[in-house]
Amino acid sequence: MSRSERKWDHIRYALENRQNPSSAFDDIKFIHQGLPDIGVFDVGLDHEIGGLYLSSPIFINAMTGGGGDKTYRINKELAIVAKNTGLTMAVGSQMAALKDKTQKYTYEIVRKENPAGVIIANLGSEASSEDAKAAIEMIEADALQIHLNVIQELTMPEGDRNFSGALKRIESIVKEIAVPVIVKEVGFGMAKETVHSLISIGVKMVDVGGSGGTNFAEIENKRREKALSFFNQWGTPTGISILEAASVSNNLSVIGSGGLRSAHDIAKGLAIGADAIGMAGYFLKILVKEGIEALQSEIENLHEELKLIMTALGAKNVSDLKKAPLVISGETYHWLNQRGID
Ligand code: FNR
């Protein structure tokens, strides 16, 4: 099976992928404030994160690597949506286009459609600093995501089996490239130990990519004769992952992603420590099933609802939202206790 066929399987299965209904966000509750002392028009969604100036804390997370005409079409449509809604967009893994230059057009279209937008390049942790420079140049990227996907690779019949040296390679990328580097997970979450290691080599931004949304173990298991079903339950829920990562350092920018699909979850993610929120599978489903306009109106709807929630909490901006009073109960409370996270 070719790389682009495999990646198309990912899209097909991701569209069927059921979301985990119980997420750590249910354990988080805002405490109502009767005197917010602001109006809806006082609320602004623009936010600075790690040197990137975003008009919205929501961004379109990495999807559609692999090249081919289907990747081209989805990238083009996502880029149009990103431009029209002002959202930042990460492309899927560009390794296919580094290995086969004829595939570059499937990514270049993103910059062509959105010349002034904030666009993020994407590669895996097998990439060298030369690969990183080429991926950034390909789409004139404003930042680079390096994804960690150990569980996906282990579940994939033809996946990698050796994960040695990833931290060293990431370190050389951080040292040699000029744009911010975001190290991200792909739906299994990020523990504070991982974040500590990343900070020790100079990483300043992580995307926790927690569980509760697109599940790459389930997706890859569908392609196996004998499923590794234990990996289907693997991973740390997104809310908990945000709390783990945010507990490590005040100088770290944290992106929350994995299974977010409502303004309420987005507000909670920002309030517990995320500086931005990435959404992948939910946006892809709307785009493929209902089209560009439906996705644009859902993003506008999320912005409207987020502003209403922020108004209720008296938060004029994302920084204020981080001070909103909330309580954490249930499994998330116990998790934080055992892990020594305040
Ligand atoms: C992804 N994701 C992903 N991530 C990455 O860093 N590089 C990639 O090439 C891809 N490819 C990809 C394809 C498809 C079809 C999907 C749905 C997702 C992972 C994505 O960025 C995100 O981390 C996870 O999907 C979890 O977020 P959601 O989908 O639950 O919002």
mmCIF file of C-alpha atoms and ligand atoms in Angstrom:
data_model
loop_
_atom_site.group_PDB
_atom_site.id
_atom_site.type_symbol
_atom_site.label_atom_id
_atom_site.label_comp_id
_atom_site.label_asym_id
_atom_site.label_seq_id
_atom_site.Cartn_x
_atom_site.Cartn_y
_atom_site.Cartn_z
ATOM 1 C CA MET A 1 0.000 0.000 0.000
ATOM 2 C CA SER A 2 1.402 3.425 -0.945
ATOM 3 C CA ARG A 3 1.903 6.197 1.614
ATOM 4 C CA SER A 4 -0.882 8.262 0.071
ATOM 5 C CA GLU A 5 -3.308 5.288 0.098
ATOM 6 C CA ARG A 6 -2.472 4.647 3.763
ATOM 7 C CA LYS A 7 -3.068 8.296 4.617
ATOM 8 C CA TRP A 8 -6.405 8.199 2.810
ATOM 9 C CA ASP A 9 -7.335 5.204 5.003
ATOM 10 C CA HIS A 10 -6.553 7.453 7.989
ATOM 11 C CA ILE A 11 -8.980 10.063 6.748
ATOM 12 C CA ARG A 12 -11.692 7.498 6.020
ATOM 13 C CA TYR A 13 -11.324 5.817 9.405
ATOM 14 C CA ALA A 14 -11.010 9.154 11.229
ATOM 15 C CA LEU A 15 -14.387 10.135 9.784
ATOM 16 C CA GLU A 16 -15.922 6.960 11.252
ATOM 17 C CA ASN A 17 -13.947 7.236 14.518
ATOM 18 C CA ARG A 18 -16.233 7.516 17.513
ATOM 19 C CA GLN A 19 -15.349 10.181 20.043
ATOM 20 C CA ASN A 20 -14.966 9.194 23.690
ATOM 21 C CA PRO A 21 -18.001 10.729 25.387
ATOM 22 C CA SER A 22 -16.494 10.887 28.898
ATOM 23 C CA SER A 23 -13.674 13.359 28.879
ATOM 24 C CA ALA A 24 -11.757 15.072 31.676
ATOM 25 C CA PHE A 25 -13.554 18.282 30.700
ATOM 26 C CA ASP A 26 -16.697 16.934 32.395
ATOM 27 C CA ASP A 27 -14.751 17.028 35.690
ATOM 28 C CA ILE A 28 -14.085 20.762 35.278
ATOM 29 C CA LYS A 29 -16.790 23.269 36.187
ATOM 30 C CA PHE A 30 -16.681 27.043 36.014
ATOM 31 C CA ILE A 31 -18.078 28.800 39.066
ATOM 32 C CA HIS A 32 -20.807 31.226 38.026
ATOM 33 C CA GLN A 33 -20.025 34.889 38.581
ATOM 34 C CA GLY A 34 -23.078 37.142 38.958
ATOM 35 C CA LEU A 35 -21.191 40.413 38.470
ATOM 36 C CA PRO A 36 -18.853 39.972 35.487
ATOM 37 C CA ASP A 37 -18.739 43.773 34.923
ATOM 38 C CA ILE A 38 -18.058 43.524 31.151
ATOM 39 C CA GLY A 39 -20.102 43.281 27.944
ATOM 40 C CA VAL A 40 -19.851 40.884 25.005
ATOM 41 C CA PHE A 41 -18.239 43.610 22.881
ATOM 42 C CA ASP A 42 -15.397 43.950 25.403
ATOM 43 C CA VAL A 43 -14.262 40.390 24.665
ATOM 44 C CA GLY A 44 -11.397 39.821 22.212
ATOM 45 C CA LEU A 45 -10.177 36.411 21.084
ATOM 46 C CA ASP A 46 -6.770 37.441 19.719
ATOM 47 C CA HIS A 47 -3.853 36.022 21.655
ATOM 48 C CA GLU A 48 -0.084 35.790 21.497
ATOM 49 C CA ILE A 49 1.480 32.364 21.943
ATOM 50 C CA GLY A 50 5.222 31.727 21.839
ATOM 51 C CA GLY A 51 5.850 34.659 19.491
ATOM 52 C CA LEU A 52 2.904 33.821 17.185
ATOM 53 C CA TYR A 53 0.097 36.376 17.032
ATOM 54 C CA LEU A 54 -3.214 34.577 16.568
ATOM 55 C CA SER A 55 -6.558 36.223 15.841
ATOM 56 C CA SER A 56 -8.289 33.279 17.531
ATOM 57 C CA PRO A 57 -7.112 30.777 20.150
ATOM 58 C CA ILE A 58 -8.669 28.009 18.003
ATOM 59 C CA PHE A 59 -6.590 26.530 15.183
ATOM 60 C CA ILE A 60 -6.910 23.807 12.563
ATOM 61 C CA ASN A 61 -4.559 21.048 13.668
ATOM 62 C CA ALA A 62 -2.387 18.855 11.438
ATOM 63 C CA MET A 63 -4.163 16.451 9.082
ATOM 64 C CA THR A 64 -3.742 15.093 5.615
ATOM 65 C CA GLY A 65 -0.134 14.137 5.098
ATOM 66 C CA GLY A 66 0.781 11.658 2.428
ATOM 67 C CA GLY A 67 0.447 13.649 -0.767
ATOM 68 C CA GLY A 68 -1.854 12.829 -3.690
ATOM 69 C CA ASP A 69 -4.801 14.689 -5.174
ATOM 70 C CA LYS A 70 -7.088 14.011 -2.193
ATOM 71 C CA THR A 71 -4.549 15.604 0.182
ATOM 72 C CA TYR A 72 -4.289 18.541 -2.211
ATOM 73 C CA ARG A 73 -8.052 19.050 -2.228
ATOM 74 C CA ILE A 74 -8.483 18.841 1.542
ATOM 75 C CA ASN A 75 -5.466 21.093 2.170
ATOM 76 C CA LYS A 76 -6.822 23.630 -0.308
ATOM 77 C CA GLU A 77 -10.263 23.632 1.313
ATOM 78 C CA LEU A 78 -8.860 23.870 4.847
ATOM 79 C CA ALA A 79 -6.632 26.756 3.731
ATOM 80 C CA ILE A 80 -9.647 28.617 2.326
ATOM 81 C CA VAL A 81 -11.499 28.112 5.616
ATOM 82 C CA ALA A 82 -8.428 29.244 7.593
ATOM 83 C CA LYS A 83 -8.141 32.382 5.483
ATOM 84 C CA ASN A 84 -11.842 33.280 5.705
ATOM 85 C CA THR A 85 -12.054 32.700 9.458
ATOM 86 C CA GLY A 86 -8.596 34.002 10.414
ATOM 87 C CA LEU A 87 -7.589 30.675 11.926
ATOM 88 C CA THR A 88 -4.047 29.369 12.120
ATOM 89 C CA MET A 89 -3.608 26.086 10.250
ATOM 90 C CA ALA A 90 -1.104 23.270 10.628
ATOM 91 C CA VAL A 91 -0.562 20.985 7.629
ATOM 92 C CA GLY A 92 -0.170 17.215 7.946
ATOM 93 C CA SER A 93 3.218 15.509 7.867
ATOM 94 C CA GLN A 94 5.284 16.793 4.932
ATOM 95 C CA MET A 95 7.625 13.803 4.873
ATOM 96 C CA ALA A 96 5.883 12.478 1.728
ATOM 97 C CA ALA A 97 6.822 15.656 -0.148
ATOM 98 C CA LEU A 98 10.401 15.616 1.150
ATOM 99 C CA LYS A 99 10.810 12.044 -0.153
ATOM 100 C CA ASP A 100 8.995 12.699 -3.429
ATOM 101 C CA LYS A 101 9.299 16.288 -4.684
ATOM 102 C CA THR A 102 6.389 15.782 -7.121
ATOM 103 C CA GLN A 103 4.092 15.871 -4.053
ATOM 104 C CA LYS A 104 5.124 19.361 -2.947
ATOM 105 C CA TYR A 105 2.118 20.923 -4.682
ATOM 106 C CA THR A 106 -0.237 19.203 -2.205
ATOM 107 C CA TYR A 107 1.208 21.386 0.600
ATOM 108 C CA GLU A 108 2.255 24.502 -1.320
ATOM 109 C CA ILE A 109 -1.413 25.137 -2.110
ATOM 110 C CA VAL A 110 -1.950 26.024 1.570
ATOM 111 C CA ARG A 111 0.357 29.063 1.353
ATOM 112 C CA LYS A 112 -0.948 29.930 -2.116
ATOM 113 C CA GLU A 113 -4.540 30.096 -0.851
ATOM 114 C CA ASN A 114 -3.641 31.972 2.318
ATOM 115 C CA PRO A 115 -0.582 34.155 1.646
ATOM 116 C CA ALA A 116 -0.839 36.212 4.851
ATOM 117 C CA GLY A 117 -2.105 33.543 7.272
ATOM 118 C CA VAL A 118 -0.276 31.844 10.135
ATOM 119 C CA ILE A 119 0.682 28.396 8.802
ATOM 120 C CA ILE A 120 2.478 25.623 10.664
ATOM 121 C CA ALA A 121 4.686 22.965 9.049
ATOM 122 C CA ASN A 122 4.644 19.357 10.302
ATOM 123 C CA LEU A 123 7.091 16.452 10.444
ATOM 124 C CA GLY A 124 7.661 13.386 12.666
ATOM 125 C CA SER A 125 10.465 12.996 15.199
ATOM 126 C CA GLU A 126 12.476 10.980 12.656
ATOM 127 C CA ALA A 127 13.126 14.256 10.796
ATOM 128 C CA SER A 128 16.561 15.876 10.622
ATOM 129 C CA SER A 129 17.170 19.620 10.880
ATOM 130 C CA GLU A 130 17.661 19.649 7.076
ATOM 131 C CA ASP A 131 14.200 18.080 6.660
ATOM 132 C CA ALA A 132 12.806 20.705 9.046
ATOM 133 C CA LYS A 133 14.283 23.577 7.051
ATOM 134 C CA ALA A 134 12.911 22.162 3.788
ATOM 135 C CA ALA A 135 9.421 21.629 5.275
ATOM 136 C CA ILE A 136 9.321 25.210 6.579
ATOM 137 C CA GLU A 137 10.540 26.635 3.280
ATOM 138 C CA MET A 138 7.985 24.594 1.299
ATOM 139 C CA ILE A 139 5.052 26.544 2.782
ATOM 140 C CA GLU A 140 6.875 29.591 4.232
ATOM 141 C CA ALA A 141 5.776 28.321 7.638
ATOM 142 C CA ASP A 142 5.540 30.519 10.716
ATOM 143 C CA ALA A 143 6.220 27.582 13.054
ATOM 144 C CA LEU A 144 7.009 23.864 12.887
ATOM 145 C CA GLN A 145 5.212 21.001 14.593
ATOM 146 C CA ILE A 146 7.157 17.831 15.351
ATOM 147 C CA HIS A 147 4.753 15.012 16.113
ATOM 148 C CA LEU A 148 5.360 12.155 18.555
ATOM 149 C CA ASN A 149 3.273 9.122 17.580
ATOM 150 C CA VAL A 150 4.813 6.073 19.259
ATOM 151 C CA ILE A 151 1.497 4.290 19.890
ATOM 152 C CA GLN A 152 0.307 4.885 16.328
ATOM 153 C CA GLU A 153 3.570 3.484 14.914
ATOM 154 C CA LEU A 154 3.505 0.438 17.231
ATOM 155 C CA THR A 155 -0.091 -0.328 16.233
ATOM 156 C CA MET A 156 0.624 0.155 12.530
ATOM 157 C CA PRO A 157 1.641 -3.189 10.988
ATOM 158 C CA GLU A 158 4.324 -1.460 8.876
ATOM 159 C CA GLY A 159 5.120 1.172 11.546
ATOM 160 C CA ASP A 160 8.453 2.130 13.146
ATOM 161 C CA ARG A 161 9.806 -0.085 15.897
ATOM 162 C CA ASN A 162 12.752 2.029 17.036
ATOM 163 C CA PHE A 163 12.203 5.344 18.786
ATOM 164 C CA SER A 164 15.779 5.977 19.922
ATOM 165 C CA GLY A 165 17.344 9.368 19.441
ATOM 166 C CA ALA A 166 14.129 11.390 18.984
ATOM 167 C CA LEU A 167 14.999 13.895 21.727
ATOM 168 C CA LYS A 168 18.472 14.471 20.243
ATOM 169 C CA ARG A 169 17.017 15.061 16.782
ATOM 170 C CA ILE A 170 14.415 17.474 18.150
ATOM 171 C CA GLU A 171 17.191 19.293 20.022
ATOM 172 C CA SER A 172 19.157 19.846 16.823
ATOM 173 C CA ILE A 173 16.017 21.102 15.050
ATOM 174 C CA VAL A 174 15.286 23.547 17.906
ATOM 175 C CA LYS A 175 18.873 24.827 17.711
ATOM 176 C CA GLU A 176 19.030 25.171 13.939
ATOM 177 C CA ILE A 177 15.730 26.609 12.813
ATOM 178 C CA ALA A 178 14.525 30.163 13.197
ATOM 179 C CA VAL A 179 10.771 29.636 13.711
ATOM 180 C CA PRO A 180 9.109 28.343 16.926
ATOM 181 C CA VAL A 181 9.016 24.543 17.338
ATOM 182 C CA ILE A 182 5.879 22.888 18.718
ATOM 183 C CA VAL A 183 6.277 19.279 19.841
ATOM 184 C CA LYS A 184 2.911 17.565 19.620
ATOM 185 C CA GLU A 185 1.234 14.274 20.398
ATOM 186 C CA VAL A 186 -1.445 12.823 18.140
ATOM 187 C CA GLY A 187 -4.139 11.731 20.605
ATOM 188 C CA PHE A 188 -2.328 9.935 23.455
ATOM 189 C CA GLY A 189 -1.521 12.956 25.627
ATOM 190 C CA MET A 190 1.636 14.342 27.134
ATOM 191 C CA ALA A 191 2.919 13.687 30.668
ATOM 192 C CA LYS A 192 4.878 16.181 32.735
ATOM 193 C CA GLU A 193 7.958 13.898 32.464
ATOM 194 C CA THR A 194 7.884 14.201 28.662
ATOM 195 C CA VAL A 195 7.399 17.950 28.946
ATOM 196 C CA HIS A 196 10.386 18.203 31.341
ATOM 197 C CA SER A 197 12.594 16.383 28.815
ATOM 198 C CA LEU A 198 11.414 18.670 26.015
ATOM 199 C CA ILE A 199 12.036 21.823 28.039
ATOM 200 C CA SER A 200 15.541 20.568 28.884
ATOM 201 C CA ILE A 201 16.462 20.674 25.182
ATOM 202 C CA GLY A 202 14.983 24.132 24.592
ATOM 203 C CA VAL A 203 11.405 23.399 23.480
ATOM 204 C CA LYS A 204 9.117 26.281 24.443
ATOM 205 C CA MET A 205 5.789 25.096 23.041
ATOM 206 C CA VAL A 206 3.948 21.754 23.264
ATOM 207 C CA ASP A 207 0.616 20.528 21.909
ATOM 208 C CA VAL A 208 -0.570 17.876 24.345
ATOM 209 C CA GLY A 209 -2.727 16.018 21.769
ATOM 210 C CA GLY A 210 -4.642 14.097 24.445
ATOM 211 C CA SER A 211 -7.076 11.191 24.234
ATOM 212 C CA GLY A 212 -10.840 11.592 23.855
ATOM 213 C CA GLY A 213 -10.958 12.454 20.165
ATOM 214 C CA THR A 214 -9.408 10.900 17.067
ATOM 215 C CA ASN A 215 -7.940 7.582 18.208
ATOM 216 C CA PHE A 216 -5.057 6.421 16.034
ATOM 217 C CA ALA A 217 -4.801 3.085 17.855
ATOM 218 C CA GLU A 218 -8.389 2.289 16.840
ATOM 219 C CA ILE A 219 -7.741 3.550 13.316
ATOM 220 C CA GLU A 220 -4.586 1.462 12.859
ATOM 221 C CA ASN A 221 -6.170 -1.571 14.558
ATOM 222 C CA LYS A 222 -8.802 -1.610 11.811
ATOM 223 C CA ARG A 223 -5.962 -2.264 9.377
ATOM 224 C CA ARG A 224 -4.501 -5.179 11.422
ATOM 225 C CA GLU A 225 -5.508 -8.839 11.258
ATOM 226 C CA LYS A 226 -5.124 -9.242 15.035
ATOM 227 C CA ALA A 227 -5.958 -5.989 16.827
ATOM 228 C CA LEU A 228 -3.725 -4.665 19.626
ATOM 229 C CA SER A 229 -6.885 -3.686 21.483
ATOM 230 C CA PHE A 230 -5.022 -2.624 24.680
ATOM 231 C CA PHE A 231 -3.763 0.421 22.782
ATOM 232 C CA ASN A 232 -7.361 1.508 22.076
ATOM 233 C CA GLN A 233 -7.671 2.554 25.750
ATOM 234 C CA TRP A 234 -4.130 3.984 25.956
ATOM 235 C CA GLY A 235 -3.315 7.608 26.592
ATOM 236 C CA THR A 236 -4.039 10.533 28.872
ATOM 237 C CA PRO A 237 -7.242 12.546 28.415
ATOM 238 C CA THR A 238 -6.757 16.021 26.978
ATOM 239 C CA GLY A 239 -7.908 17.972 30.063
ATOM 240 C CA ILE A 240 -5.494 16.070 32.293
ATOM 241 C CA SER A 241 -2.679 16.440 29.754
ATOM 242 C CA ILE A 242 -3.142 20.224 29.693
ATOM 243 C CA LEU A 243 -2.931 20.279 33.514
ATOM 244 C CA GLU A 244 0.189 18.038 33.448
ATOM 245 C CA ALA A 245 1.976 20.190 30.856
ATOM 246 C CA ALA A 246 0.954 23.518 32.377
ATOM 247 C CA SER A 247 2.252 22.394 35.788
ATOM 248 C CA VAL A 248 5.829 22.125 34.523
ATOM 249 C CA SER A 249 6.768 25.718 33.748
ATOM 250 C CA ASN A 250 5.231 29.163 33.408
ATOM 251 C CA ASN A 251 7.516 29.818 30.457
ATOM 252 C CA LEU A 252 6.036 27.005 28.390
ATOM 253 C CA SER A 253 3.244 27.683 25.888
ATOM 254 C CA VAL A 254 0.692 24.879 25.973
ATOM 255 C CA ILE A 255 -1.686 23.984 23.180
ATOM 256 C CA GLY A 256 -4.652 21.813 24.150
ATOM 257 C CA SER A 257 -5.959 19.389 21.559
ATOM 258 C CA GLY A 258 -7.609 15.997 21.233
ATOM 259 C CA GLY A 259 -11.372 15.573 21.107
ATOM 260 C CA LEU A 260 -12.393 19.186 21.575
ATOM 261 C CA ARG A 261 -15.640 20.015 19.840
ATOM 262 C CA SER A 262 -17.532 22.660 21.819
ATOM 263 C CA ALA A 263 -16.928 26.240 22.920
ATOM 264 C CA HIS A 264 -17.457 25.106 26.516
ATOM 265 C CA ASP A 265 -14.603 22.532 26.261
ATOM 266 C CA ILE A 266 -12.426 25.147 24.527
ATOM 267 C CA ALA A 267 -13.063 27.664 27.336
ATOM 268 C CA LYS A 268 -12.254 25.005 29.951
ATOM 269 C CA GLY A 269 -9.048 24.024 28.131
ATOM 270 C CA LEU A 270 -7.889 27.645 28.050
ATOM 271 C CA ALA A 271 -8.893 28.246 31.676
ATOM 272 C CA ILE A 272 -6.869 25.286 32.999
ATOM 273 C CA GLY A 273 -3.665 26.290 31.225
ATOM 274 C CA ALA A 274 -3.820 26.036 27.431
ATOM 275 C CA ASP A 275 -2.858 29.121 25.393
ATOM 276 C CA ALA A 276 -4.512 27.827 22.223
ATOM 277 C CA ILE A 277 -6.745 24.925 21.206
ATOM 278 C CA GLY A 278 -6.178 22.674 18.173
ATOM 279 C CA MET A 279 -9.016 20.840 16.462
ATOM 280 C CA ALA A 280 -8.572 18.188 13.795
ATOM 281 C CA GLY A 281 -11.083 15.320 13.427
ATOM 282 C CA TYR A 282 -14.161 17.403 14.259
ATOM 283 C CA PHE A 283 -13.293 19.999 11.583
ATOM 284 C CA LEU A 284 -12.415 17.321 9.029
ATOM 285 C CA LYS A 285 -15.765 15.596 9.516
ATOM 286 C CA ILE A 286 -17.683 18.825 8.904
ATOM 287 C CA LEU A 287 -15.553 19.725 5.880
ATOM 288 C CA VAL A 288 -15.818 16.339 4.155
ATOM 289 C CA LYS A 289 -19.484 15.705 4.968
ATOM 290 C CA GLU A 290 -20.935 19.232 4.737
ATOM 291 C CA GLY A 291 -18.403 21.425 2.914
ATOM 292 C CA ILE A 292 -16.451 24.646 3.308
ATOM 293 C CA GLU A 293 -19.348 26.913 4.243
ATOM 294 C CA ALA A 294 -20.618 24.589 6.956
ATOM 295 C CA LEU A 295 -17.143 24.471 8.513
ATOM 296 C CA GLN A 296 -16.804 28.254 8.353
ATOM 297 C CA SER A 297 -20.152 28.756 10.026
ATOM 298 C CA GLU A 298 -19.270 26.224 12.761
ATOM 299 C CA ILE A 299 -16.023 28.128 13.454
ATOM 300 C CA GLU A 300 -17.922 31.432 13.593
ATOM 301 C CA ASN A 301 -20.401 29.764 15.936
ATOM 302 C CA LEU A 302 -17.578 28.542 18.209
ATOM 303 C CA HIS A 303 -16.171 32.093 18.319
ATOM 304 C CA GLU A 304 -19.587 33.554 19.215
ATOM 305 C CA GLU A 305 -20.201 30.983 21.937
ATOM 306 C CA LEU A 306 -16.698 31.370 23.349
ATOM 307 C CA LYS A 307 -17.285 35.119 23.636
ATOM 308 C CA LEU A 308 -20.559 34.515 25.519
ATOM 309 C CA ILE A 309 -18.839 32.156 27.964
ATOM 310 C CA MET A 310 -15.993 34.622 28.462
ATOM 311 C CA THR A 311 -18.491 37.415 29.083
ATOM 312 C CA ALA A 312 -20.254 35.318 31.740
ATOM 313 C CA LEU A 313 -16.886 34.812 33.439
ATOM 314 C CA GLY A 314 -15.826 38.476 33.165
ATOM 315 C CA ALA A 315 -12.869 37.517 30.938
ATOM 316 C CA LYS A 316 -12.009 40.156 28.317
ATOM 317 C CA ASN A 317 -9.291 38.013 26.769
ATOM 318 C CA VAL A 318 -7.648 34.603 26.926
ATOM 319 C CA SER A 319 -5.258 35.735 29.684
ATOM 320 C CA ASP A 320 -8.238 36.779 31.860
ATOM 321 C CA LEU A 321 -9.912 33.434 31.207
ATOM 322 C CA LYS A 322 -6.971 31.705 32.912
ATOM 323 C CA LYS A 323 -7.996 33.445 36.155
ATOM 324 C CA ALA A 324 -11.633 32.244 35.981
ATOM 325 C CA PRO A 325 -12.633 30.406 39.187
ATOM 326 C CA LEU A 326 -13.346 26.708 38.593
ATOM 327 C CA VAL A 327 -13.487 23.409 40.449
ATOM 328 C CA ILE A 328 -11.988 20.098 39.384
ATOM 329 C CA SER A 329 -13.644 16.904 40.612
ATOM 330 C CA GLY A 330 -13.836 13.176 39.884
ATOM 331 C CA GLU A 331 -11.074 11.176 38.248
ATOM 332 C CA THR A 332 -9.242 14.342 37.208
ATOM 333 C CA TYR A 333 -9.055 15.513 40.844
ATOM 334 C CA HIS A 334 -7.640 12.162 41.980
ATOM 335 C CA TRP A 335 -5.190 12.067 39.078
ATOM 336 C CA LEU A 336 -3.811 15.504 39.989
ATOM 337 C CA ASN A 337 -3.503 14.492 43.662
ATOM 338 C CA GLN A 338 -1.538 11.339 42.876
ATOM 339 C CA ARG A 339 0.694 13.171 40.449
ATOM 340 C CA GLY A 340 1.388 15.999 42.912
ATOM 341 C CA ILE A 341 -0.059 18.661 40.589
ATOM 342 C CA ASP A 342 -1.781 21.651 42.270
HETATM 343 C C1 FNR B 1 -4.088 13.616 12.001
HETATM 344 N N1 FNR B 1 -3.132 14.036 12.915
HETATM 345 C C2 FNR B 1 -1.845 14.312 12.483
HETATM 346 N N2 FNR B 1 -0.954 14.894 13.324
HETATM 347 C C3 FNR B 1 0.289 15.202 12.902
HETATM 348 O O1 FNR B 1 1.057 15.780 13.675
HETATM 349 N N3 FNR B 1 0.675 14.925 11.612
HETATM 350 C C4 FNR B 1 -0.154 14.323 10.722
HETATM 351 O O2 FNR B 1 0.208 14.089 9.569
HETATM 352 C C5 FNR B 1 -1.470 13.999 11.154
HETATM 353 N N4 FNR B 1 -2.361 13.388 10.307
HETATM 354 C C6 FNR B 1 -3.681 13.263 10.684
HETATM 355 C C7 FNR B 1 -4.629 12.804 9.765
HETATM 356 C C8 FNR B 1 -5.964 12.735 10.112
HETATM 357 C C9 FNR B 1 -6.955 12.261 9.113
HETATM 358 C C10 FNR B 1 -6.382 13.134 11.427
HETATM 359 C C11 FNR B 1 -7.830 13.105 11.837
HETATM 360 C C12 FNR B 1 -5.455 13.550 12.336
HETATM 361 C C13 FNR B 1 -3.451 14.191 14.368
HETATM 362 C C14 FNR B 1 -4.135 15.484 14.715
HETATM 363 O O3 FNR B 1 -3.324 16.598 14.444
HETATM 364 C C15 FNR B 1 -4.541 15.498 16.208
HETATM 365 O O4 FNR B 1 -3.393 15.481 17.011
HETATM 366 C C16 FNR B 1 -5.415 14.314 16.592
HETATM 367 O O5 FNR B 1 -6.296 13.995 15.540
HETATM 368 C C17 FNR B 1 -6.228 14.583 17.837
HETATM 369 O O6 FNR B 1 -7.066 15.718 17.663
HETATM 370 P P1 FNR B 1 -8.654 15.595 17.301
HETATM 371 O O7 FNR B 1 -8.767 14.954 15.971
HETATM 372 O O8 FNR B 1 -9.244 14.715 18.371
HETATM 373 O O9 FNR B 1 -9.141 16.992 17.316
#
